[in-house]
Amino acid sequence: MPESQETVFLRSNAIIEPLVDRFYAWMHIVAPAQGSMNLANVQVPLLESYLHSPQVHIAASNNPALRGGYFINVEEARAAEVGELLDTIKRERGEMLAFAAAIAEADELLRQNATGFDLTPLYPKLPPALNGLVELAYDTSNQASVHVIEPLLYHSPVFDRRRQSVQLSLDDGVERPFILSTPRLPRPDALDLPIPFDHPGLDALMKARIEGTTLARLREALELDDEQAARLGRLLAPEPSLAPDRHIDSGGRIRYFGHACLVLQSPEAAVVVDPFISTDNRHGDRYTLDDLPDHIDLVLITHGHQDHIVLETLLQLRSRTDAIVVPRSSRGNLCDPSIGQYLKSMGFTVIEVDDFDEVPLPGGARVVATPFLGEHSDLDIRAKSTYVVQLAGLSVFVGADSSGIDPVLYQYVRSHLGDVDKVFLGMECDGAPLTWLYKGLLTRPVTKKMSDSRKLSGSNAAQAADIMTELGANEAYVYAMGEESWQGHVMATTYTPDTYQIQQIEEFLTWCKAHDVAAEHLFNKREWRW
C-alpha cells in the first residue's frame, strides 16, 4: 500500500461497478418507478428461483447457448448470502414492492372501469401508495393508462439512495457475470463502499486518473476505515497511465472506442458518444479510459438501453465533463423513464433535447439531435435520439441502433442539415424480444409469439442502404455490436459468420462497394483524421 502522503493516481484498470441492492446498476433498476417494478417482477422472482435450484442456475450460466439469460451465476456454497440479500430486499424495500403492486392494481382498475367516461371517480379507488404520484389519462384512441409524476418519485420513499453502493476492483481480463441477472456479492479482491452514486468522494477518486492526489485525501473523501484504505491502495499507482496523444492541436479526429462509443475531437472541443469503455490497457488492441481527453465538452446519450448509457463509465467521466446531452422523455410513461431525471439524481449536469434541437460547441462546432426510429419493441418510448455532429468542417451522423424503416425521414434530416460525410450505425437487426428487457414493466402479459415478433432491432442491410442513400453520405461504419471481448458482461452476444446479423452486415458492405461508398464493419478500435 502506498504511503498516505505520496502522490498517487488511479490505476488504468480500476473497475468501479455501481450497484443497487447489489445488482449492477442501470437505468431501469435505479429510476424509482421502473426500479420498483423490476425489483418486484424480475429480481425478487429471480433470487427466489435461484434459491429453489442453485445448480440449475449455475449450469445454465455456464451453457453458451443460454448466454444472456436470467440465471444467477453464484456458486452454491454462497447460496446463503443470496438468501440474505433476498431477505434484506423484502424487509427494507417494502415501499418499492408496494408501489409495484399498486401500479398493477391501478392498471387492473382502469381495465375494468375506464370505458371512455370520466376518470375522476377512480382516483379515490387508487391504492394509497400511488396517492399524489400518478395521473390517470386517456390517449386519443380512448385507451386509459397510469402516468407517474416522475420528479416527485425521486423525493418519495420509492427512491432510496441507501440501495446504492459501489464495488471497486482491478480488471484482470476475466469476463464478469452478466449484469441483468447476477448480483455482485462481496469478494476478497474487491472494495465495497456503501455510498450513493452522487457521493463527492467518487469524483475525487475519478479525478485521480488525471490529477495526482494522496491516499490520505482519498481516504478522507471516501470516508474509509483502515481496512478499506488498504484495499483502495491496491487500486493506486505512483504514475498516471495517460496516453500522450489523447489531445489534438489541429484539424479533427474521430476515434472508435468499441461498441457504439465514439470520441470526436477538434483542438477546441471534445464530444463522447455513448461511452462504454474498456479499463484493460494491457493489450494495445483498443482505446481505454487512458485515451480520453482530460476535458470533455459534451457526452451524447442516444437512448436508455444498458449498453448505451453505461453508468460504470459515466461515473468515471462526471468530474471532467461539462454536460450530458440526452433525449427528452414523454413524461410519466412507465416504459419511458426520464434519462435527464435519472442522471440529475446522481449529480450530472444534463441538457435535454428534442428532435432538431442544437447544442453549440467551442470552435463553431455544433450537435443537432435528430429522430430515432425503431429498436424499442414498438413501445411508446420518446427518450431516444440520433445526432448529427458538425465539427472541424465534417458532418457526422451518429445513428446508434436506429432503424431505416421509413427512409423518407432521412430526406427531412438531409433537407434540414445538408449532406452527411460519415454515418455510424448499429445493425443488430435481429435483436432480443420485448420481454428480455421490458418484462418487469409490462402490466399485462404478452404471449411468447407476440414478444418474439417485437424485437430490439436496428437496421438490416436494405434499411441501412436507404439511410445512406437519403443522407447522401459516402462513408459508412457499422458498430461491432458487442463483439469486443470486454463487453460480455453487458452484451452477452455470440456471433458466427452464419449469424443473420453478420450476413446482413456483409450484404450491406457489398451494397456499399457497388455504390462507391467506403464502408467497414468496425471492431475494437479505429481512428480517422482530417
Coordinates of C-alpha atoms in Angstrom, one line a residue:
M1 CA 0.0 0.0 0.0
P2 CA 1.4 3.4 -0.9
E3 CA 2.3 5.8 2.0
S4 CA -0.7 8.0 2.7
Q5 CA 1.1 11.3 1.7
E6 CA 2.8 10.0 -1.5
T7 CA 1.3 11.3 -4.8
V8 CA -0.8 8.6 -6.4
F9 CA -3.1 8.1 -9.4
L10 CA -6.0 5.7 -10.0
R11 CA -4.8 2.7 -12.0
S12 CA -5.9 2.4 -15.6
N13 CA -7.5 -1.0 -15.0
A14 CA -9.6 0.1 -11.9
I15 CA -13.2 -1.0 -12.3
I16 CA -15.9 0.9 -10.4
E17 CA -19.1 -1.1 -10.6
P18 CA -22.2 0.9 -9.4
L19 CA -24.7 -1.4 -7.6
V20 CA -28.3 -1.2 -6.4
D21 CA -29.2 -3.8 -3.8
R22 CA -26.0 -5.5 -5.1
F23 CA -27.3 -5.8 -8.7
Y24 CA -25.3 -3.9 -11.4
A25 CA -26.9 -0.5 -11.7
W26 CA -28.6 0.6 -14.9
M27 CA -31.5 3.0 -15.5
H28 CA -34.4 0.5 -15.2
I29 CA -33.3 -0.6 -11.7
V30 CA -32.3 2.9 -10.5
A31 CA -35.2 5.1 -11.7
P32 CA -37.8 4.8 -9.0
A33 CA -40.9 3.5 -10.8
Q34 CA -39.0 1.2 -13.1
G35 CA -36.7 0.1 -10.3
S36 CA -39.7 -0.8 -8.2
M37 CA -41.3 -2.8 -10.9
N38 CA -38.1 -4.6 -11.9
L39 CA -37.4 -5.4 -8.2
A40 CA -40.9 -6.9 -7.8
N41 CA -41.3 -8.6 -11.1
V42 CA -37.8 -9.7 -12.1
Q43 CA -35.2 -9.5 -9.4
V44 CA -37.2 -11.0 -6.4
P45 CA -38.5 -13.9 -8.5
L46 CA -35.0 -14.4 -9.9
L47 CA -33.5 -14.7 -6.4
E48 CA -36.3 -17.0 -5.3
S49 CA -35.7 -19.2 -8.3
Y50 CA -32.0 -19.5 -7.6
L51 CA -32.6 -20.4 -4.0
H52 CA -35.0 -23.1 -5.1
S53 CA -32.5 -24.7 -7.5
P54 CA -29.0 -23.1 -7.4
Q55 CA -27.5 -25.9 -9.5
V56 CA -29.9 -25.2 -12.4
H57 CA -28.9 -21.6 -12.5
I58 CA -25.2 -22.4 -12.3
A59 CA -25.4 -25.0 -15.1
A60 CA -27.4 -22.6 -17.3
S61 CA -24.9 -19.7 -16.6
N62 CA -22.2 -21.9 -18.0
N63 CA -24.1 -23.0 -21.1
P64 CA -23.0 -20.9 -24.1
A65 CA -26.4 -21.5 -25.7
L66 CA -28.1 -19.7 -22.8
R67 CA -25.7 -16.7 -22.6
G68 CA -27.6 -13.6 -21.7
G69 CA -30.4 -15.5 -19.9
Y70 CA -31.8 -14.7 -16.5
F71 CA -29.7 -17.1 -14.4
I72 CA -27.7 -16.2 -11.3
N73 CA -24.1 -17.3 -11.6
V74 CA -23.2 -17.6 -7.9
E75 CA -21.6 -20.8 -6.6
E76 CA -24.0 -23.0 -4.5
A77 CA -21.7 -22.6 -1.5
R78 CA -22.7 -18.9 -1.3
A79 CA -26.5 -19.6 -1.6
A80 CA -27.0 -18.4 2.0
E81 CA -25.7 -15.0 1.0
V82 CA -28.2 -14.8 -1.8
G83 CA -30.8 -15.7 0.7
E84 CA -29.7 -12.9 3.0
L85 CA -29.9 -10.5 0.1
L86 CA -33.5 -11.6 -0.7
D87 CA -34.5 -11.3 3.0
T88 CA -33.0 -7.8 3.1
I89 CA -34.9 -6.7 0.0
K90 CA -38.2 -8.0 1.3
R91 CA -37.5 -6.4 4.7
E92 CA -36.2 -3.0 3.6
R93 CA -37.8 -2.3 0.2
G94 CA -41.4 -2.6 1.3
E95 CA -42.3 0.8 -0.2
M96 CA -40.9 -0.2 -3.6
L97 CA -42.6 -3.6 -3.6
A98 CA -45.9 -1.9 -2.5
F99 CA -45.5 0.7 -5.3
A100 CA -45.1 -2.0 -7.9
A101 CA -48.1 -3.9 -6.6
A102 CA -50.1 -0.6 -6.6
I103 CA -49.2 0.0 -10.3
A104 CA -50.5 -3.4 -11.2
E105 CA -53.7 -2.8 -9.1
A106 CA -54.3 0.6 -10.7
D107 CA -53.8 -0.9 -14.2
E108 CA -56.5 -3.5 -13.4
L109 CA -58.7 -0.8 -12.0
L110 CA -58.5 1.0 -15.4
R111 CA -59.0 -2.1 -17.3
Q112 CA -62.3 -2.8 -15.5
N113 CA -63.6 0.7 -15.2
A114 CA -62.1 3.1 -17.8
T115 CA -64.7 2.7 -20.5
G116 CA -64.3 6.1 -22.1
F117 CA -66.2 8.1 -19.4
D118 CA -64.9 10.5 -16.7
L119 CA -61.9 9.1 -14.8
T120 CA -62.3 11.3 -11.8
P121 CA -64.3 8.8 -9.7
L122 CA -61.4 6.3 -9.9
Y123 CA -58.9 8.5 -8.0
P124 CA -60.3 7.6 -4.6
K125 CA -60.1 4.0 -5.5
L126 CA -56.3 4.1 -6.2
P127 CA -54.0 2.3 -3.8
P128 CA -52.6 4.6 -1.2
A129 CA -49.0 4.0 -2.4
L130 CA -49.9 6.0 -5.6
N131 CA -51.6 9.0 -4.0
G132 CA -50.1 12.2 -5.2
L133 CA -47.7 10.4 -7.6
V134 CA -49.8 9.5 -10.6
E135 CA -52.3 10.8 -13.1
L136 CA -54.9 8.8 -15.0
A137 CA -55.4 9.7 -18.6
Y138 CA -56.8 8.5 -21.9
D139 CA -55.0 8.6 -25.2
T140 CA -56.7 9.8 -28.4
S141 CA -57.8 6.2 -29.1
N142 CA -59.7 6.2 -25.8
Q143 CA -57.2 3.8 -24.1
A144 CA -56.6 4.7 -20.4
S145 CA -53.2 4.4 -18.6
V146 CA -51.4 5.4 -15.4
H147 CA -48.8 8.2 -15.8
V148 CA -46.3 8.6 -13.0
I149 CA -45.2 12.1 -11.8
E150 CA -41.6 11.1 -12.1
P151 CA -39.8 14.1 -10.4
L152 CA -41.9 13.5 -7.3
L153 CA -40.9 9.9 -7.2
Y154 CA -37.2 10.9 -6.7
H155 CA -38.3 12.6 -3.5
S156 CA -40.6 9.8 -2.2
P157 CA -39.9 6.6 -0.3
V158 CA -39.8 4.7 -3.6
F159 CA -36.3 6.2 -4.3
D160 CA -33.8 5.3 -1.6
R161 CA -30.2 6.1 -2.0
R162 CA -29.3 3.6 0.7
R163 CA -29.8 1.0 -2.0
Q164 CA -26.8 2.3 -3.9
S165 CA -23.2 1.2 -3.4
V166 CA -20.0 0.8 -5.5
Q167 CA -17.7 -2.2 -5.8
L168 CA -14.1 -1.4 -6.8
S169 CA -11.6 -3.9 -8.2
L170 CA -8.9 -4.4 -10.8
D171 CA -9.7 -5.6 -14.3
D172 CA -7.9 -8.9 -14.8
G173 CA -9.4 -9.6 -18.3
V174 CA -11.8 -12.3 -16.9
E175 CA -15.4 -11.7 -18.1
R176 CA -17.6 -10.5 -15.3
P177 CA -21.1 -12.1 -14.7
F178 CA -24.0 -11.0 -16.8
I179 CA -25.3 -7.7 -15.4
L180 CA -29.0 -8.3 -15.7
S181 CA -29.1 -11.5 -13.6
T182 CA -26.2 -11.9 -11.2
P183 CA -25.8 -9.8 -8.1
R184 CA -22.3 -8.8 -7.0
L185 CA -21.5 -10.4 -3.7
P186 CA -18.5 -9.2 -1.6
R187 CA -15.2 -10.5 -2.7
P188 CA -11.7 -10.6 -1.1
D189 CA -10.2 -8.8 -4.0
A190 CA -12.8 -6.0 -4.1
L191 CA -13.6 -2.9 -2.1
D192 CA -17.2 -2.4 -1.3
L193 CA -18.3 1.1 -0.4
P194 CA -21.9 1.8 0.9
I195 CA -22.1 5.2 -0.7
P196 CA -24.6 6.7 -3.1
F197 CA -23.7 7.5 -6.7
D198 CA -23.7 11.2 -6.1
H199 CA -21.1 11.0 -3.3
P200 CA -18.4 13.6 -3.9
G201 CA -15.7 11.2 -2.9
L202 CA -16.3 9.3 -6.2
D203 CA -15.4 12.4 -8.2
A204 CA -12.2 12.8 -6.1
L205 CA -11.3 9.2 -6.9
M206 CA -12.1 9.6 -10.6
K207 CA -10.1 12.8 -10.9
A208 CA -7.1 10.8 -9.7
R209 CA -6.9 9.2 -13.2
I210 CA -5.5 12.5 -14.5
E211 CA -4.6 14.5 -11.4
G212 CA -2.2 13.3 -8.7
T213 CA -3.6 13.0 -5.1
T214 CA -2.7 11.2 -1.9
L215 CA -4.2 8.1 -0.3
A216 CA -4.9 10.3 2.8
R217 CA -7.0 12.7 0.8
L218 CA -8.9 9.9 -0.9
R219 CA -9.4 8.1 2.4
E220 CA -11.0 11.3 3.8
A221 CA -13.1 11.9 0.7
L222 CA -14.5 8.4 0.7
E223 CA -14.8 8.1 4.5
L224 CA -12.7 4.9 4.7
D225 CA -11.6 2.8 7.6
D226 CA -8.1 1.2 7.9
E227 CA -9.1 -2.0 6.1
Q228 CA -10.9 -0.1 3.3
A229 CA -7.9 2.3 2.8
A230 CA -5.6 -0.7 2.5
R231 CA -7.8 -2.2 -0.2
L232 CA -8.1 1.2 -2.0
G233 CA -4.3 1.3 -2.0
R234 CA -4.2 -1.6 -4.4
L235 CA -6.1 0.4 -7.0
L236 CA -3.5 3.2 -6.9
A237 CA -0.2 3.7 -8.7
P238 CA 2.7 6.2 -8.4
E239 CA 2.4 7.3 -12.0
P240 CA -0.5 8.1 -14.4
S241 CA -1.0 5.9 -17.5
L242 CA -2.5 8.6 -19.7
A243 CA -1.9 8.3 -23.5
P244 CA 0.3 11.1 -24.8
D245 CA -1.8 11.5 -27.9
R246 CA -5.2 12.0 -26.2
H247 CA -5.4 15.6 -27.4
I248 CA -5.0 17.1 -30.9
D249 CA -3.7 20.5 -31.9
S250 CA -5.1 20.8 -35.4
G251 CA -7.8 19.5 -37.7
G252 CA -10.3 17.0 -36.5
R253 CA -10.3 13.4 -35.2
I254 CA -12.8 10.6 -34.5
R255 CA -11.8 7.6 -32.5
Y256 CA -13.9 4.4 -32.2
F257 CA -13.7 3.0 -28.7
G258 CA -15.7 -0.1 -29.3
H259 CA -19.4 -1.0 -29.4
A260 CA -21.2 2.4 -30.1
C261 CA -18.7 4.7 -28.4
L262 CA -17.1 7.5 -30.5
V263 CA -14.9 10.3 -29.4
L264 CA -14.9 13.3 -31.8
Q265 CA -12.3 16.0 -31.2
S266 CA -11.0 19.3 -32.5
P267 CA -8.4 21.4 -30.8
E268 CA -11.2 23.4 -29.2
A269 CA -13.8 20.7 -28.4
A270 CA -14.3 17.1 -27.4
V271 CA -17.5 15.0 -27.7
V272 CA -18.0 11.5 -26.5
V273 CA -21.0 9.4 -27.7
D274 CA -22.5 6.5 -25.6
P275 CA -19.4 5.9 -23.5
F276 CA -18.8 2.2 -22.8
I277 CA -15.0 2.0 -22.5
S278 CA -12.6 -0.8 -21.6
T279 CA -10.5 -0.5 -18.5
D280 CA -7.9 -3.0 -19.6
N281 CA -4.9 -1.3 -21.3
R282 CA -2.6 -4.3 -21.4
H283 CA -3.3 -5.4 -25.0
G284 CA -2.9 -2.4 -27.3
D285 CA -5.8 -3.5 -29.4
R286 CA -8.3 -1.0 -28.0
Y287 CA -8.7 2.5 -26.7
T288 CA -9.3 2.7 -23.0
L289 CA -10.0 5.4 -20.4
D290 CA -6.3 6.4 -20.8
D291 CA -7.1 7.7 -24.3
L292 CA -9.8 10.1 -23.4
P293 CA -9.2 13.8 -23.4
D294 CA -8.8 15.4 -20.0
H295 CA -11.7 17.6 -20.6
I296 CA -15.0 16.6 -22.4
D297 CA -17.4 19.3 -23.5
L298 CA -20.4 17.0 -24.1
V299 CA -21.3 13.4 -23.7
L300 CA -24.1 12.4 -26.0
I301 CA -26.5 9.6 -25.0
T302 CA -28.6 8.1 -27.8
H303 CA -31.0 6.0 -25.7
G304 CA -31.6 4.3 -22.4
H305 CA -30.5 0.7 -23.0
Q306 CA -27.9 -0.7 -20.7
D307 CA -25.2 -0.8 -23.4
H308 CA -25.6 2.8 -24.4
I309 CA -26.0 4.6 -21.1
V310 CA -23.3 2.8 -19.1
L311 CA -23.2 4.2 -15.6
E312 CA -20.0 2.4 -14.8
T313 CA -18.2 4.6 -17.4
L314 CA -20.3 7.7 -16.9
L315 CA -19.3 7.9 -13.2
Q316 CA -15.7 7.9 -14.3
L317 CA -16.3 10.9 -16.7
R318 CA -18.5 13.1 -14.4
S319 CA -15.7 15.2 -12.9
R320 CA -14.3 16.0 -16.4
T321 CA -17.5 16.6 -18.4
D322 CA -19.3 19.9 -18.8
A323 CA -22.7 18.3 -19.6
I324 CA -24.5 15.2 -20.8
V325 CA -26.9 15.6 -23.7
V326 CA -29.9 13.3 -23.5
P327 CA -33.2 12.9 -25.4
R328 CA -36.3 14.1 -23.6
S329 CA -38.8 11.5 -22.5
S330 CA -42.6 11.6 -22.9
R331 CA -43.1 12.3 -19.2
G332 CA -44.8 9.8 -17.0
N333 CA -44.9 6.8 -19.4
L334 CA -43.8 3.8 -17.4
C335 CA -41.7 2.3 -20.3
D336 CA -40.1 5.7 -21.0
P337 CA -38.3 6.9 -17.9
S338 CA -36.6 10.3 -18.0
I339 CA -32.9 9.9 -18.7
G340 CA -32.5 13.5 -17.5
Q341 CA -34.1 12.9 -14.1
Y342 CA -32.0 9.7 -13.7
L343 CA -28.7 11.4 -14.3
K344 CA -29.6 14.6 -12.4
S345 CA -30.3 12.4 -9.3
M346 CA -26.6 11.4 -9.5
G347 CA -25.1 14.9 -9.8
F348 CA -24.6 15.1 -13.6
T349 CA -25.2 18.3 -15.5
V350 CA -27.8 17.5 -18.1
I351 CA -29.1 19.1 -21.3
E352 CA -32.3 17.6 -22.6
V353 CA -33.1 17.8 -26.3
D354 CA -36.0 17.3 -28.6
D355 CA -35.6 16.5 -32.3
F356 CA -33.6 19.1 -34.2
D357 CA -32.5 21.0 -31.1
E358 CA -29.0 22.3 -31.4
V359 CA -26.2 22.4 -28.8
P360 CA -23.2 24.6 -29.6
L361 CA -19.6 23.6 -29.1
P362 CA -16.4 25.7 -28.9
G363 CA -14.7 26.5 -32.3
G364 CA -18.0 26.9 -34.1
A365 CA -19.0 23.2 -33.9
R366 CA -22.4 22.0 -33.0
V367 CA -24.5 19.0 -32.2
V368 CA -28.0 18.6 -33.6
A369 CA -30.5 16.0 -32.2
T370 CA -32.2 14.0 -35.0
P371 CA -35.1 11.5 -34.8
F372 CA -34.5 7.8 -33.8
L373 CA -36.9 5.2 -35.3
G374 CA -37.4 1.6 -34.1
E375 CA -35.3 -0.6 -31.8
H376 CA -37.6 -0.4 -28.8
S377 CA -40.0 -3.3 -29.4
D378 CA -42.7 -0.8 -30.6
L379 CA -43.1 0.6 -27.2
D380 CA -44.0 4.3 -26.9
I381 CA -40.5 5.5 -26.0
R382 CA -39.6 9.1 -26.9
A383 CA -36.2 9.2 -25.0
K384 CA -34.1 8.2 -28.0
S385 CA -32.2 10.3 -30.4
T386 CA -29.6 10.1 -33.1
Y387 CA -27.3 13.0 -33.6
V388 CA -25.5 15.0 -36.3
V389 CA -22.2 16.3 -35.1
Q390 CA -20.7 19.1 -37.3
L391 CA -17.1 19.6 -36.2
A392 CA -13.9 20.8 -37.9
G393 CA -15.6 21.0 -41.2
L394 CA -17.1 17.5 -41.2
S395 CA -20.7 16.4 -40.7
V396 CA -21.1 13.0 -38.9
F397 CA -24.4 11.1 -38.4
V398 CA -24.4 9.1 -35.2
G399 CA -27.2 6.5 -35.9
A400 CA -26.8 4.2 -32.9
D401 CA -29.3 1.3 -33.1
S402 CA -31.9 3.3 -35.1
S403 CA -33.8 1.6 -38.0
G404 CA -34.3 2.8 -41.5
I405 CA -37.9 1.6 -41.5
D406 CA -39.0 4.8 -43.1
P407 CA -36.4 6.2 -45.4
V408 CA -38.3 9.4 -46.0
L409 CA -37.3 10.6 -42.5
Y410 CA -33.7 10.9 -43.7
Q411 CA -34.8 13.1 -46.6
Y412 CA -36.1 15.5 -44.0
V413 CA -32.8 15.3 -42.0
R414 CA -30.8 16.0 -45.1
S415 CA -33.0 18.9 -46.2
H416 CA -32.6 20.4 -42.7
L417 CA -28.9 19.8 -42.1
G418 CA -27.4 19.2 -45.6
D419 CA -25.3 16.2 -46.8
V420 CA -23.6 14.0 -44.2
D421 CA -20.0 12.9 -44.7
K422 CA -19.8 9.8 -42.4
V423 CA -22.5 7.6 -41.0
F424 CA -22.1 5.4 -37.9
L425 CA -24.8 2.7 -37.5
G426 CA -25.6 -0.4 -35.5
M427 CA -27.0 -3.3 -37.3
E428 CA -28.4 -5.6 -34.6
C429 CA -31.2 -6.4 -37.0
D430 CA -32.5 -9.5 -35.1
G431 CA -32.5 -8.2 -31.5
A432 CA -33.8 -9.7 -28.3
P433 CA -37.6 -10.0 -27.8
L434 CA -39.7 -7.5 -26.0
T435 CA -39.8 -9.4 -22.7
W436 CA -36.0 -9.8 -22.4
L437 CA -35.6 -6.2 -21.4
Y438 CA -39.1 -4.9 -20.6
K439 CA -40.7 -7.8 -18.8
G440 CA -40.6 -6.0 -15.5
L441 CA -42.5 -3.0 -16.8
L442 CA -45.4 -4.8 -18.5
T443 CA -48.6 -4.6 -16.5
R444 CA -50.4 -7.0 -18.8
P445 CA -48.9 -10.3 -20.0
V446 CA -48.0 -10.9 -23.7
T447 CA -47.7 -14.2 -25.4
K448 CA -44.3 -15.5 -26.4
K449 CA -45.3 -15.2 -30.1
M450 CA -46.2 -11.6 -29.6
S451 CA -43.0 -10.9 -27.7
D452 CA -40.8 -12.6 -30.3
S453 CA -42.4 -10.5 -33.0
R454 CA -41.4 -7.3 -31.3
K455 CA -37.6 -7.2 -31.3
L456 CA -35.0 -4.8 -30.1
S457 CA -33.8 -4.5 -33.6
G458 CA -31.8 -1.9 -35.6
S459 CA -31.3 -1.7 -39.4
N460 CA -31.0 -4.6 -41.7
A461 CA -29.0 -4.3 -44.9
A462 CA -31.8 -2.7 -47.0
Q463 CA -32.7 -0.2 -44.3
A464 CA -29.0 0.8 -43.8
A465 CA -28.7 1.3 -47.5
D466 CA -31.7 3.5 -47.6
I467 CA -30.3 5.6 -44.8
M468 CA -27.0 6.1 -46.7
T469 CA -28.9 7.0 -49.9
E470 CA -31.2 9.5 -48.3
L471 CA -28.4 11.2 -46.3
G472 CA -26.2 11.5 -49.3
A473 CA -23.2 10.0 -47.3
N474 CA -20.2 8.4 -48.9
E475 CA -18.7 6.6 -45.8
A476 CA -20.5 4.0 -43.7
Y477 CA -19.2 2.4 -40.5
V478 CA -21.1 -0.4 -38.7
Y479 CA -20.6 -0.9 -35.0
A480 CA -19.2 -4.1 -33.6
M481 CA -22.5 -4.8 -31.7
G482 CA -20.9 -6.3 -28.6
E483 CA -18.4 -8.5 -30.3
E484 CA -15.4 -6.9 -28.4
S485 CA -14.1 -9.1 -25.6
W486 CA -14.5 -6.6 -22.7
Q487 CA -18.3 -6.2 -23.2
G488 CA -19.6 -9.7 -22.5
H489 CA -20.9 -8.8 -19.0
V490 CA -23.3 -6.2 -20.6
M491 CA -23.9 -7.6 -24.1
A492 CA -23.7 -11.4 -23.7
T493 CA -23.8 -11.8 -27.5
T494 CA -22.3 -14.5 -29.6
Y495 CA -22.0 -14.3 -33.4
T496 CA -20.6 -16.6 -36.0
P497 CA -20.2 -16.0 -39.8
D498 CA -23.5 -17.7 -40.3
T499 CA -25.4 -15.5 -37.9
Y500 CA -28.2 -13.5 -39.6
Q501 CA -26.8 -10.1 -38.3
I502 CA -23.4 -10.8 -39.7
Q503 CA -24.8 -11.9 -43.0
Q504 CA -26.8 -8.6 -43.2
I505 CA -23.7 -6.6 -42.4
E506 CA -21.9 -8.4 -45.3
E507 CA -24.8 -7.7 -47.6
F508 CA -24.7 -4.0 -46.7
L509 CA -20.9 -3.8 -47.2
T510 CA -21.4 -5.4 -50.6
W511 CA -24.1 -2.8 -51.4
C512 CA -21.7 0.0 -50.3
K513 CA -18.9 -1.3 -52.6
A514 CA -21.3 -1.4 -55.6
H515 CA -22.3 2.2 -54.9
D516 CA -18.8 3.6 -54.3
V517 CA -19.4 4.1 -50.6
A518 CA -16.4 3.4 -48.4
A519 CA -17.6 1.1 -45.6
E520 CA -16.3 -1.1 -42.8
H521 CA -17.5 -3.3 -40.0
L522 CA -15.7 -1.9 -37.0
F523 CA -14.0 -3.9 -34.3
N524 CA -12.1 -2.8 -31.2
K525 CA -10.6 0.5 -32.4
R526 CA -10.3 2.8 -35.4
E527 CA -9.2 6.4 -36.0
W528 CA -10.0 9.0 -38.7
R529 CA -8.1 12.2 -39.1
W530 CA -8.7 15.2 -41.3

